Short mmCIF file of N, CA and C in Angstrom, two decimals:
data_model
loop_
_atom_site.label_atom_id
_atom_site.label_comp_id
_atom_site.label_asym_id
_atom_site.label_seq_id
_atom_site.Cartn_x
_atom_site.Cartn_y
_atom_site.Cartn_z
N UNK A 1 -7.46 -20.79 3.84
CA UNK A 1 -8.46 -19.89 4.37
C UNK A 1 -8.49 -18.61 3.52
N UNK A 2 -9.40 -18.39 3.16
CA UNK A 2 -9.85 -16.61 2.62
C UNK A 2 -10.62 -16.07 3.78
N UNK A 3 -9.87 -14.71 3.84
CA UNK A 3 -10.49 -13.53 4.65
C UNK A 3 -10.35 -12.71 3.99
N UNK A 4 -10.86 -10.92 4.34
CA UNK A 4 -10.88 -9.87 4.15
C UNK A 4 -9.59 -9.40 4.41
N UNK A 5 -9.05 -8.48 3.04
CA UNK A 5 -7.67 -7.74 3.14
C UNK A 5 -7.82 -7.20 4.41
N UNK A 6 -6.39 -6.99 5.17
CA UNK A 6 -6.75 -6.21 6.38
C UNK A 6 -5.17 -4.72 5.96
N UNK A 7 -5.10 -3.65 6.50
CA UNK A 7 -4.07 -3.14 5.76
C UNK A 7 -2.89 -3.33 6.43
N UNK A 8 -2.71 -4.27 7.54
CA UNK A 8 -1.40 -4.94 7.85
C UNK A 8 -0.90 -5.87 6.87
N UNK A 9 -2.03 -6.48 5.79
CA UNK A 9 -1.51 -7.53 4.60
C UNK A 9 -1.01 -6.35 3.56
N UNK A 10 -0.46 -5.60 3.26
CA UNK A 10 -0.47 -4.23 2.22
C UNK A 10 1.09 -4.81 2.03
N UNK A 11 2.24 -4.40 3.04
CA UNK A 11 3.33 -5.44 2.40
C UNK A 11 3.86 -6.80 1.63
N UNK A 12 2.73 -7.70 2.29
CA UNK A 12 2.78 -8.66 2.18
C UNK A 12 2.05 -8.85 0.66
N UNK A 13 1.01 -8.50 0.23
CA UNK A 13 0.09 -8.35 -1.02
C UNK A 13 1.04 -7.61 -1.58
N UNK A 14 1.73 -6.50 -1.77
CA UNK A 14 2.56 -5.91 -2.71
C UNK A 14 3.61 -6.62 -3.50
N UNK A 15 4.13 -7.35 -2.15
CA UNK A 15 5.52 -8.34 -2.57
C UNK A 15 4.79 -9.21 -3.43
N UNK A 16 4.07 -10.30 -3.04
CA UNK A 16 3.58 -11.41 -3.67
C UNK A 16 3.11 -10.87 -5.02
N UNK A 17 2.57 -10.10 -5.14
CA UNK A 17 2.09 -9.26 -5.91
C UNK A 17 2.89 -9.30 -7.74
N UNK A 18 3.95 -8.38 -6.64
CA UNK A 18 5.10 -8.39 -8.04
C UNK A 18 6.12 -9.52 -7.79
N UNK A 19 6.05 -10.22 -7.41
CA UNK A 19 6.77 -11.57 -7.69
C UNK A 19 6.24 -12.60 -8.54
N UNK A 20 4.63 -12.44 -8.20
CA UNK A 20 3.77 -13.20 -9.38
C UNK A 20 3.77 -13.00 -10.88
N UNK A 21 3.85 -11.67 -10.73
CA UNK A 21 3.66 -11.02 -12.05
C UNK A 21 5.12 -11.24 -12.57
N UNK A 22 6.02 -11.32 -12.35
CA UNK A 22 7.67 -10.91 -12.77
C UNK A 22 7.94 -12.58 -13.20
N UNK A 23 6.75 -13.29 -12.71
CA UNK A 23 7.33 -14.83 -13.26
C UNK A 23 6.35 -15.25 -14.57
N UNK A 24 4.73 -14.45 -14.38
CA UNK A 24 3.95 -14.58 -15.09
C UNK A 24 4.40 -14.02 -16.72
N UNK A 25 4.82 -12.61 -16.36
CA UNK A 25 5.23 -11.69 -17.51
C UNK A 25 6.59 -11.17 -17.26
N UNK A 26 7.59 -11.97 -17.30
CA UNK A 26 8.59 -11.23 -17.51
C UNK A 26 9.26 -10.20 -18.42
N UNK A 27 8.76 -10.79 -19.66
CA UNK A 27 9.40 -9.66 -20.57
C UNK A 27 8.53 -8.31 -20.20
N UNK A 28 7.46 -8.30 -20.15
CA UNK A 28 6.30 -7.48 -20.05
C UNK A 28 6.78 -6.57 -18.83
N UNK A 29 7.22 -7.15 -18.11
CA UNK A 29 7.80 -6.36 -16.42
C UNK A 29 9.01 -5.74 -16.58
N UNK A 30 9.79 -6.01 -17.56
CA UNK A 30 11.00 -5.50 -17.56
C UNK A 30 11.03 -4.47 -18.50
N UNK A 31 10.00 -5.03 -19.65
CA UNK A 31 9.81 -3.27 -20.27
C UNK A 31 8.99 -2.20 -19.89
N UNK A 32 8.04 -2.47 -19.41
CA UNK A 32 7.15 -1.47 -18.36
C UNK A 32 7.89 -1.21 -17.57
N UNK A 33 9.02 -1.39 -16.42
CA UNK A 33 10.28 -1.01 -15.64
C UNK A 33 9.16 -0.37 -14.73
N UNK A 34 8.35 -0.57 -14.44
CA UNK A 34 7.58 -0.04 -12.81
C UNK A 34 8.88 -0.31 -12.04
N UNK A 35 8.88 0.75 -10.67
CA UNK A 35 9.43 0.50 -9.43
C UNK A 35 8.29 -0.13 -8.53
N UNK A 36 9.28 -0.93 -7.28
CA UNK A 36 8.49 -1.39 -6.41
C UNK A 36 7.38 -0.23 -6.05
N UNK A 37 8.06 0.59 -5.84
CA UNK A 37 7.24 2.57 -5.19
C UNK A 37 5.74 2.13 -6.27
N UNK A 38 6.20 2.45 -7.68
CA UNK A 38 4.99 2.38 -8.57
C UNK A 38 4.17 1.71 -8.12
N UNK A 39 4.65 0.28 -8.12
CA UNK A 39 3.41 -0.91 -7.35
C UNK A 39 2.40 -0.17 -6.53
N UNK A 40 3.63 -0.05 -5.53
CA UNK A 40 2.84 0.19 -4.26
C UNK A 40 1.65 1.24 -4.20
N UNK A 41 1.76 2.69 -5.11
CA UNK A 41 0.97 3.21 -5.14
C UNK A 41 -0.56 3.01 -6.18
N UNK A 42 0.27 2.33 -7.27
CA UNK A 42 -0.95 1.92 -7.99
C UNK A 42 -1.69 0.95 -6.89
N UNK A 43 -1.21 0.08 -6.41
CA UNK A 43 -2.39 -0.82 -5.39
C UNK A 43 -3.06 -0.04 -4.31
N UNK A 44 -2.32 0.50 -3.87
CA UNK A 44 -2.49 1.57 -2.59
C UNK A 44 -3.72 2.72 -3.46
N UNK A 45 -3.91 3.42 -4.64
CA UNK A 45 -4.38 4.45 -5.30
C UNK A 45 -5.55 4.11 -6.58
N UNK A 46 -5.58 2.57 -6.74
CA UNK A 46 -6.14 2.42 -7.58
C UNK A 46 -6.95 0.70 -7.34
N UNK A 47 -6.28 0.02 -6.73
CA UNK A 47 -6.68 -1.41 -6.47
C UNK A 47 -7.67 -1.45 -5.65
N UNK A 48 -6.93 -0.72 -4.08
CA UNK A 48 -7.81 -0.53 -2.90
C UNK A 48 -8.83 0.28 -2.93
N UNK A 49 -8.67 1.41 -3.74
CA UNK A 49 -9.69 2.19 -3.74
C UNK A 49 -10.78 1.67 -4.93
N UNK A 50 -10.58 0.44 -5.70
CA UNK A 50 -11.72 0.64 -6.30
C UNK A 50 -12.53 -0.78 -6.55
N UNK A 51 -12.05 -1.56 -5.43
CA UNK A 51 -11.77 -3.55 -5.17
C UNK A 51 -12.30 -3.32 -3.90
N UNK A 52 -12.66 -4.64 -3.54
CA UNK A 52 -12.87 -5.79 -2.88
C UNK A 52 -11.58 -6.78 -2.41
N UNK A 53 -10.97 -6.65 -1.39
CA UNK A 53 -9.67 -7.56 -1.62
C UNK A 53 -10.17 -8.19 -0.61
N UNK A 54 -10.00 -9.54 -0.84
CA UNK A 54 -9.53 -11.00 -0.63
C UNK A 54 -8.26 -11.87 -0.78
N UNK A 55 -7.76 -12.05 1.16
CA UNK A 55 -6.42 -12.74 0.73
C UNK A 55 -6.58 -14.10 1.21
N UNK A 56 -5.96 -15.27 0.45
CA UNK A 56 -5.37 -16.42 0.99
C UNK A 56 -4.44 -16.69 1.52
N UNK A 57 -4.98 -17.21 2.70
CA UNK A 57 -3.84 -17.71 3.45
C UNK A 57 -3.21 -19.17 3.77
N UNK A 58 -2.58 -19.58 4.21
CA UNK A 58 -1.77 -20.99 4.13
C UNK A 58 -0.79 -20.75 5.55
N UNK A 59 -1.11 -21.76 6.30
CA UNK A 59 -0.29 -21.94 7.81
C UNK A 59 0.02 -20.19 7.95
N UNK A 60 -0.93 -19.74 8.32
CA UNK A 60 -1.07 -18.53 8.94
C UNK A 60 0.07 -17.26 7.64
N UNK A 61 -0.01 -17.42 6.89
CA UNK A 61 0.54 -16.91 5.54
C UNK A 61 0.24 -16.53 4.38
N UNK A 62 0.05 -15.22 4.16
CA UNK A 62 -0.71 -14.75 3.01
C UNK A 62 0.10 -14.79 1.86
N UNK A 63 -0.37 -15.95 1.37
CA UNK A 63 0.02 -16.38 -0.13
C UNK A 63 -0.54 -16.61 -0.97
N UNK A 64 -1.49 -15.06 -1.31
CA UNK A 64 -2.50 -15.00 -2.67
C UNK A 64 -3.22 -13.93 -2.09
N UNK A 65 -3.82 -13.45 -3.08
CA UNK A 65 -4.74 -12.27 -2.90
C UNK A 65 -5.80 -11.92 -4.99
N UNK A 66 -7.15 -11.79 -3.82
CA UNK A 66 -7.77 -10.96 -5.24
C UNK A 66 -8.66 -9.97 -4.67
N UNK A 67 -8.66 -8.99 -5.75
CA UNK A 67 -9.27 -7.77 -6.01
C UNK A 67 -10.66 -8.15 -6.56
N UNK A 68 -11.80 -7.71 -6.23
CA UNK A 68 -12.96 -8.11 -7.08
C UNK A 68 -13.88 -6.76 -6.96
N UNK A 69 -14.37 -6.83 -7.95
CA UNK A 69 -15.37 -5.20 -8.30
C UNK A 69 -16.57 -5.78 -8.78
N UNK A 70 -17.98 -6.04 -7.94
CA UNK A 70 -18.91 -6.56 -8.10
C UNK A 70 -18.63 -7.86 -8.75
N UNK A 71 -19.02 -8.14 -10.42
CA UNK A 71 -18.79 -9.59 -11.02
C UNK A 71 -17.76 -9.43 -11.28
N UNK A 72 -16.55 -8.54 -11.72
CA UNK A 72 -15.30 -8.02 -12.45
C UNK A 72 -13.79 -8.82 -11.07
N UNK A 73 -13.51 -9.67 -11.76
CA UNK A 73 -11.45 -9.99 -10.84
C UNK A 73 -10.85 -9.04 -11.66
N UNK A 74 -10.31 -8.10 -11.13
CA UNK A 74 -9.35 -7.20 -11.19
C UNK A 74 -7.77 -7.73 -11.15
N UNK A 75 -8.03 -8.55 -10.06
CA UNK A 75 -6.37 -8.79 -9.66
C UNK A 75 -6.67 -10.84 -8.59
N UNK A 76 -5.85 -11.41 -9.64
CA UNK A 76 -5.76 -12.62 -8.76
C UNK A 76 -4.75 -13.15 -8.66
N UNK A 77 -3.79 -13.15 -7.75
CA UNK A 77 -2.32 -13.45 -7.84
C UNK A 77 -1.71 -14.71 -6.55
N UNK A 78 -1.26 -15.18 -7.03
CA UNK A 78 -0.53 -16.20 -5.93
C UNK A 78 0.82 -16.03 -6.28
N UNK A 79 1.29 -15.97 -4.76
CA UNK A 79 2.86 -16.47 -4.58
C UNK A 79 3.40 -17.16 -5.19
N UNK A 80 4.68 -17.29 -5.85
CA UNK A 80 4.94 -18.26 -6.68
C UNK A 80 5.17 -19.61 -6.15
N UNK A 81 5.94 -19.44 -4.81
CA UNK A 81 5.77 -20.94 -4.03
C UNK A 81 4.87 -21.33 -4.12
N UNK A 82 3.85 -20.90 -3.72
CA UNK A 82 2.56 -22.08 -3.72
C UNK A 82 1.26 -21.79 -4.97
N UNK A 83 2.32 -21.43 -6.14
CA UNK A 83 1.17 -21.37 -7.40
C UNK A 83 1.00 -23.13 -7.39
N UNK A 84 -0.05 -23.58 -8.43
CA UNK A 84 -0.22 -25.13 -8.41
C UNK A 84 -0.34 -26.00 -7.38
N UNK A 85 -1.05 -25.38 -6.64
CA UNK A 85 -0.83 -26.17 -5.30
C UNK A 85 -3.00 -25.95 -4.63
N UNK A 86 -3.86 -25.66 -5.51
CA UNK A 86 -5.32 -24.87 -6.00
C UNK A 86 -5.89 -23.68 -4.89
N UNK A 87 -5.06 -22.84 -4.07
CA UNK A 87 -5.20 -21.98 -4.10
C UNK A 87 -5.28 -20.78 -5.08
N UNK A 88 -5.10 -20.58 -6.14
CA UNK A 88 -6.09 -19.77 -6.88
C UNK A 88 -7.24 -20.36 -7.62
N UNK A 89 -7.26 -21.44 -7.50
CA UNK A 89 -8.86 -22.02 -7.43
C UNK A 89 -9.57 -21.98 -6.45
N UNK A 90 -9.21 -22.20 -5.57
CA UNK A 90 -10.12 -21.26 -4.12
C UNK A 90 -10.38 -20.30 -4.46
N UNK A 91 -9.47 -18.70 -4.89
CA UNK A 91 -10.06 -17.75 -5.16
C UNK A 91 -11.09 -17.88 -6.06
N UNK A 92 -10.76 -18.35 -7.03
CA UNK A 92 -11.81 -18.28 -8.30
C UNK A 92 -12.89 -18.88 -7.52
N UNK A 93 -12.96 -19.72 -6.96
CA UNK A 93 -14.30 -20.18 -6.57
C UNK A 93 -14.96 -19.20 -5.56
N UNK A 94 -14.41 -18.67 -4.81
CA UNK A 94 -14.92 -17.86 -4.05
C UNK A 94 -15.29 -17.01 -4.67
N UNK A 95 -14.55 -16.03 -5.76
CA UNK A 95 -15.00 -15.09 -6.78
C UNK A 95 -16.61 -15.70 -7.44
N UNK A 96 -17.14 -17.09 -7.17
CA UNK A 96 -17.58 -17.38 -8.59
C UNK A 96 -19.11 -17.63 -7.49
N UNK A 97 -18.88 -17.79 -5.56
CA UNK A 97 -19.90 -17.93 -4.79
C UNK A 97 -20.32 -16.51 -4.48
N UNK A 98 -19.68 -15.48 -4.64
CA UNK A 98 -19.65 -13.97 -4.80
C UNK A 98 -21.00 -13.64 -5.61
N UNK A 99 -20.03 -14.10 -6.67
CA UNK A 99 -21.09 -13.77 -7.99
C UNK A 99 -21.14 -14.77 -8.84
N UNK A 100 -22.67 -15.81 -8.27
CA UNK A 100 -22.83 -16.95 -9.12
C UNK A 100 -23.27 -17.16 -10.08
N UNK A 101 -23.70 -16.21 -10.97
CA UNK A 101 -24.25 -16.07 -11.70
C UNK A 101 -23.52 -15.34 -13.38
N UNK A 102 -22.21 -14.64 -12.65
CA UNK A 102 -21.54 -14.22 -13.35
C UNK A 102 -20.46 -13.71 -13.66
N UNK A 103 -19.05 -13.86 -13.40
CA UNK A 103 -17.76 -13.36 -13.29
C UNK A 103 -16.69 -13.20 -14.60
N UNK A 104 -16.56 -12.14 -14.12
CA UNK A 104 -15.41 -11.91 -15.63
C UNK A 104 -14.68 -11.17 -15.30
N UNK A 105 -13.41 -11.08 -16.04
CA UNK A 105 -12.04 -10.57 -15.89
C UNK A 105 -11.13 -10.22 -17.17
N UNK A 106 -9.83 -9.95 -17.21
CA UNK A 106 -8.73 -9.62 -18.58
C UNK A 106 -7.54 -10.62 -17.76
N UNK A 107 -7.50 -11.12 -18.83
CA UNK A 107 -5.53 -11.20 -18.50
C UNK A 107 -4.68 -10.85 -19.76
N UNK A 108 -3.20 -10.22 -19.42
CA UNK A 108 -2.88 -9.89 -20.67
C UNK A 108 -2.76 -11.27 -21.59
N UNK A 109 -2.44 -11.53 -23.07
CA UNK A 109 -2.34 -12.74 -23.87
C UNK A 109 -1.24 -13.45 -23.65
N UNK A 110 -0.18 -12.62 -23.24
CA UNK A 110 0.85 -13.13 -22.71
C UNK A 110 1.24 -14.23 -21.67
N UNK A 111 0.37 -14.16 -21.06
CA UNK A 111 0.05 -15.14 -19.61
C UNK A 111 -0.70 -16.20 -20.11
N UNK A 112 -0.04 -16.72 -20.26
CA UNK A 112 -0.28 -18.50 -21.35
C UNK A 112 -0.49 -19.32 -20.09
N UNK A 113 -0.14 -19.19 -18.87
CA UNK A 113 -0.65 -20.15 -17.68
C UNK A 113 -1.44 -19.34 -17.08
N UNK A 114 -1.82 -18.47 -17.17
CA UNK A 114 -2.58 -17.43 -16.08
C UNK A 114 -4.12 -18.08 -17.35
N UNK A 115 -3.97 -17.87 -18.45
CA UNK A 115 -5.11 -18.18 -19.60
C UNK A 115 -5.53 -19.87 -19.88
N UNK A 116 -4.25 -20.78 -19.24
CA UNK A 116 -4.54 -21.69 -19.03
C UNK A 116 -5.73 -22.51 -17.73
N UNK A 117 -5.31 -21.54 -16.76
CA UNK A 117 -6.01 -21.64 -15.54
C UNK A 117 -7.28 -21.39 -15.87
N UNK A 118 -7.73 -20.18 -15.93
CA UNK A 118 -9.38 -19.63 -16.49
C UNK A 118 -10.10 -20.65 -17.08
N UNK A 119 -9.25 -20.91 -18.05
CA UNK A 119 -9.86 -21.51 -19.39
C UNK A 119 -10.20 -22.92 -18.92
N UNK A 120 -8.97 -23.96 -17.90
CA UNK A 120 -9.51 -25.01 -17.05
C UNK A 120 -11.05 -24.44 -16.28
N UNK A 121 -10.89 -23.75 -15.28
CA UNK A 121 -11.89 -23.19 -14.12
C UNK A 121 -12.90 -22.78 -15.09
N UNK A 122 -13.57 -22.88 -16.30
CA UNK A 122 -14.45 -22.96 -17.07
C UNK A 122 -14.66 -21.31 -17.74
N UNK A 123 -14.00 -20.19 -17.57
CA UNK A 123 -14.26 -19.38 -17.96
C UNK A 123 -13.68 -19.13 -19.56
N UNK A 124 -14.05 -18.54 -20.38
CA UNK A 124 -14.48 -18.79 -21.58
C UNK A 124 -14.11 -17.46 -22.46
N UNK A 125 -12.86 -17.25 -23.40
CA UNK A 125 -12.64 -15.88 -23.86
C UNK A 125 -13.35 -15.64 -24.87
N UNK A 126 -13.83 -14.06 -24.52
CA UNK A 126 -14.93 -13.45 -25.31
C UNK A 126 -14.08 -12.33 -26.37
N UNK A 127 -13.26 -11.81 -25.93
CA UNK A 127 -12.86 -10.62 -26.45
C UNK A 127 -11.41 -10.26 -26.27
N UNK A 128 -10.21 -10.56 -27.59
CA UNK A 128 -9.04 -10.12 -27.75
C UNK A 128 -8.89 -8.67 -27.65
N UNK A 129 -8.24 -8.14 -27.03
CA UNK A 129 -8.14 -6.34 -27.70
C UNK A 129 -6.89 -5.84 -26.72
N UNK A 130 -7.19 -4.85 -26.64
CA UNK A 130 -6.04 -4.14 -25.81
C UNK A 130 -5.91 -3.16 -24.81
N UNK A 131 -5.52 -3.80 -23.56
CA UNK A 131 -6.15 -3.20 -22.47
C UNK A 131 -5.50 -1.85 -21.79
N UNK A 132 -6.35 -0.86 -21.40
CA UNK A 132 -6.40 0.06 -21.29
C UNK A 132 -4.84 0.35 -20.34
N UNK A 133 -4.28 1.75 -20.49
CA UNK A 133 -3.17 2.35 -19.34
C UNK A 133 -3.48 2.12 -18.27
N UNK A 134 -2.23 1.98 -17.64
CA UNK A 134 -0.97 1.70 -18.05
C UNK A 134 -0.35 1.09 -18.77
N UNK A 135 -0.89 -0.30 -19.03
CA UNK A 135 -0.61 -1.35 -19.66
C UNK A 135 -0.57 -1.32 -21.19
N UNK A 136 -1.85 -1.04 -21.88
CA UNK A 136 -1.72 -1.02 -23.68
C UNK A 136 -0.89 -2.43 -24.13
N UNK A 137 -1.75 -2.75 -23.71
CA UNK A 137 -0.97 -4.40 -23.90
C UNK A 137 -2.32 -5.56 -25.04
N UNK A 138 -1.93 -6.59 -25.82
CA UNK A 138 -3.14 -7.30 -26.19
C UNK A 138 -2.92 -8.14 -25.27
N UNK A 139 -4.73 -8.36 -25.02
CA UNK A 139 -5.10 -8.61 -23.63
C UNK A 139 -6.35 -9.62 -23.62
N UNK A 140 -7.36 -10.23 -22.84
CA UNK A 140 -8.21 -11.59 -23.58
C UNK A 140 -9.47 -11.17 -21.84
N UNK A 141 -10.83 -11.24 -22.84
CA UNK A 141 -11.45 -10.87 -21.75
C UNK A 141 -11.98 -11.92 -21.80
N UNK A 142 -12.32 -12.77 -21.13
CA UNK A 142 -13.21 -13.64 -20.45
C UNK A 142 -14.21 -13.74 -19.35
N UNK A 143 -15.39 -14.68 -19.44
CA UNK A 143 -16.23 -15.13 -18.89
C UNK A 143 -16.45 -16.31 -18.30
N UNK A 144 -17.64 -16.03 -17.25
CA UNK A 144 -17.72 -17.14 -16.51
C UNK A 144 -19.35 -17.38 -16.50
N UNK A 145 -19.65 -18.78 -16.58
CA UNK A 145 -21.38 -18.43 -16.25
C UNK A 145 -21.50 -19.97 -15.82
N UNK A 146 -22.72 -19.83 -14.70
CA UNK A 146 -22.65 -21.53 -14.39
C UNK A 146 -23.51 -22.52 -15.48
N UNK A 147 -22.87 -23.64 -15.73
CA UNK A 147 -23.32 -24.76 -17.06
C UNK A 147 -24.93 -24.61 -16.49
#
């Protein structure tokens, strides 16, 4: 099931959050050295305030969440338990009944399964470069458009 973030999911989206990421990019997480605190306020100061959140749930359990800014995914993350299991293909699809016409996003280059996924779910990289602070990372923008 996808519903609307509610801000009782704010713990629950934080954790999953950086657990996704810490398996996605590890080296990347350990030299950036964010604290949990950091997380929390960048999502809390910058996610919420400038997204659309959407969480998935599973037997009454929020295990996934995305951020969306008109056509733009900001943030699409699943729990690591139940990555591969096509809940973040639900999101993406929901991202893609949102905006059918047109969706796009970054992931850093590093995320060789996060770029694998997209690139299955038909979206299509347009543009290597390097994405803006915090991060300053090389990074892969991609697109989506229906065949």
């Amino acid at each position: 099931m996808i519903r609307e973030y509610r801000p009782g999911d704010f713990e629950v989206v934080t954790n999953l959050w950086r657990a996704a990421r810490e398996l996605a990019f590890p080296v990347f997480m350990r030299e950036k050295g964010h604290t949990f605190q950091e997380d929390c306020d960048y999502f809390r100061n910058v996610i919420l305030a400038n997204n659309d959140i959407w969480v998935a749930e599973y037997q009454e359990r929020v295990i996934g969440f995305m951020a969306i800014a008109g056509d733009f995914v900001d943030q699409l993350y699943i729990h690591p338990e139940f990555q591969r299991r096509g809940f973040g293909k639900a999101l993406i699809d929901f991202a893609k009944d949102l905006s059918p016409e047109h969706v796009w996003l970054n992931t850093l280059q590093v995320n060789l399964n996060g770029r694998a996924f997209y690139e299955k779910n038909g979206f299509v990289p347009v543009r290597f470069g390097i994405s803006p602070a915090p991060e300053s990372e090389p990074d892969v923008e991609y697109h989506w458009r229906p065949v």
